Each structure stands twice: as C-alpha cells, then as structure tokens.
Amino acid sequence: MNNKYFWLGVKESFPIMVGVVPFGITCGVMAVAVGLKPYEALLMSLLVFAGASQFVAISMLGAGVAGWGIITLATLLVNLRHLLMGAFLAPYLLRLPLAQQMMLSFGLVDETYALTVNQINKEGYSAEYQLGSSIALYTSWALSTLVGTLAGSYIDNPLNWGIDFAMPATFLALLIPQLKDRVSLLVFLVAAVIVIPSSLYIPGKWYIIIAALSASLIGGLLDGGEKCEA
Amino acid sequence: MGVKSVRLEIIYIIVGMAIVTFLTRFGSLILLRYTGIPSSFTRWLKYMPIGILASLIIPSLLVQGGHLAVSVSNPYLIAGMVTAVTVFKSGNAILSMTLGMTVMVILRQVN
C-alpha cells in the first residue's frame, strides 16, 4: 500500500471534518431525543454512514413512523445520488480487487467523492487516497455521533455555531478551480438554474439527482458537439 | 419481543438502511462491470463532478429554512461568495476556506 497517498487523503479530509463533526453530534443528540439508545445511534452511524438519510430516519422514528419498509425506502431515495458518484468512479474502481471495490464503495460519501475527484484532476486516481479520506471521515462521523448521544441535553444545537458552513466552503474550494472552460461553466449554470426550484419544491434529495444528471448530460453533449466542429 | 434490552425492530431498520445505502454506493459498479463503460457515457461522466458539487453547494448557500434567501442578511451566501472569489483569485483552497469560515463566524456573532 502506498502510505504517502493514504496520509494525504487523511490530511486533506481534515478541513471537511470540521464540518462533519457538528452534524455527527447533532445526529447523536437527535437520536437520543427521539428515544434511540446511544448504542443504536452509534450502530446506525457505523453501518449506514450516510448523514442525510440518518437524519430522515431519526425524524421519522421521532414522528412515530416505525415501519421498516417506509424508513428503508426513504433511505434508498435519499441516497440514490451515490449511484452517480459510483458511476463516475467506476472506470477507476473496477480495476481494483473486489474486496477493495466493496470497501471503498461502502465509504463513498459526498465529501470523499469530492476530494477523490480533486485528486484525480491533480495527480490521477489513487485508491489509497480514497481509503485515507474514507477512514478519516468514517471515524469522525462515528465518534461525533457517540459524543452527541453522550452529551445529549447538555449542549446547545452545534449547527447554530455556523460551523456547518465548512462543508459548502470545502466543496466551493474544490469546484471553482474546475470551472476553467466554457462547457464546465455552462454545466455549473445549468445545474444552478435547475437545482434552485427543484430543491424548493421536490421532496427529499431528488433535486441533486435531477440537476446533476441533466447538467452533466448537457455538458457531455456540448463537449461532443465541439469536438465534431473542430 | 424476547430480549428486552435489544429492540429488534430498531436493529432491523438499521440493517435495512445499511443494505440499501450500500446498494446505492456499489450498484453502479455491479451494473458497469457487465456492460462495460461506453465512450459516450465517459464524456457525460466527465461533467458529473461539476453537476453534483453544484447541486450540493447551491441550495446550501441560497436556500434557508425552505425559502430562497438571496439577500445580504443570509450569512451562508456572503461567506460562500467570499470563499468562491478568494479561491478564484488566489487558487489557494485552504486560504479561501479559512476566510469564508471566519466571515461566517463573524456574521453569526453579529446577527
């Protein structure tokens, strides 16, 4: 294993961990507030490792929706966007042994995806880098959930601190340098135009799938068109 | 329920969530392993990161509490613009994130 890239992945995940920790703490606090036991909340973070869907499931449990089917379905819908990230990484991941494919897929969260893509653009794909980033985020997610369940009612809502901005800040720092040609800029604008109304009116996280799919499709078509002209 | 300390229905829910979440993360690999990856698909995938990142960022900056918040009193929008302009001008990711976070924390204190 290439340790250099593993630790680079860990290191570059640190700024984004600042943003993940308050969400993890909130997740733990909320879970206990709706009546989950600390070990149940921790088990959820360890096995599911998908913040948004955990918040949805916890709110549903809190609202008295305890049905296995409906909560599992809601989780599936919230997490469908991972299919797109998996498809993007597929050309790189499919070259790895099956066990590594499964392990890296298990840890594929928005943040690791963004960092791995950034690394692909800089130096090429590195499985070690992706693993380092996954482990760093997985550990901080699980530990911060645990802290939240234990701290429970003692702490104020950590999302009020404004630290949750660390996540969009990191994504912006990764995205802006990618907008260096006309098609990329257009993809960004199309995504913006679609995502604003759809995030307001479409329930769940469907808006991410709709906007990302259509914007990148338009990018792919324009890219092909420009090559034909040249 | 046989065992009182372990609530099986909660465990079932967690395991169900874990299975479907893993399927969304591994599903594309299962599919593309057999079909191969066509070249038109590769061109489309090239722009996927920009599409996904834009779709994650824009609502988190512009939509607050279920409403469009395009105003100077929205700290996420102001701090986001500081971050974007800084990384565009300097190319320095850490500097832009630090500046953006600082602006965010200050605005939160003021409001």
PDB file of C-alpha atoms in Angstrom, chain A residues 2 9 20 35 58 79 101-102 128 130 135 145 157 161 211 216 220-221:
ATOM      1  CA  ASN A   2       1.188   3.494  -0.829  1.00  0.00           C
ATOM      2  CA  GLY A   9      -6.170  11.556   1.876  1.00  0.00           C
ATOM      3  CA  VAL A  20     -18.858  16.833   9.594  1.00  0.00           C
ATOM      4  CA  GLY A  35     -35.760   7.727  22.175  1.00  0.00           C
ATOM      5  CA  ILE A  58     -34.415   9.618  13.037  1.00  0.00           C
ATOM      6  CA  ASN A  79     -29.084   8.005  -1.085  1.00  0.00           C
ATOM      7  CA  GLN A 101     -14.183  -2.159  -4.532  1.00  0.00           C
ATOM      8  CA  MET A 102     -16.682  -3.082  -1.847  1.00  0.00           C
ATOM      9  CA  GLU A 128      -5.018   4.746  -1.110  1.00  0.00           C
ATOM     10  CA  GLN A 130      -9.732   7.477  -1.296  1.00  0.00           C
ATOM     11  CA  ILE A 135     -11.401   6.252   7.066  1.00  0.00           C
ATOM     12  CA  THR A 145     -22.330  10.625  16.825  1.00  0.00           C
ATOM     13  CA  ASN A 157     -27.528  22.732  18.921  1.00  0.00           C
ATOM     14  CA  TRP A 161     -22.403  27.848  15.625  1.00  0.00           C
ATOM     15  CA  ALA A 211     -29.899  18.720 -11.528  1.00  0.00           C
ATOM     16  CA  SER A 216     -23.729  16.867 -16.862  1.00  0.00           C
ATOM     17  CA  GLY A 220     -21.383  15.774 -22.411  1.00  0.00           C
ATOM     18  CA  LEU A 221     -23.461  16.701 -25.476  1.00  0.00           C
TER      19      LEU A 221
END
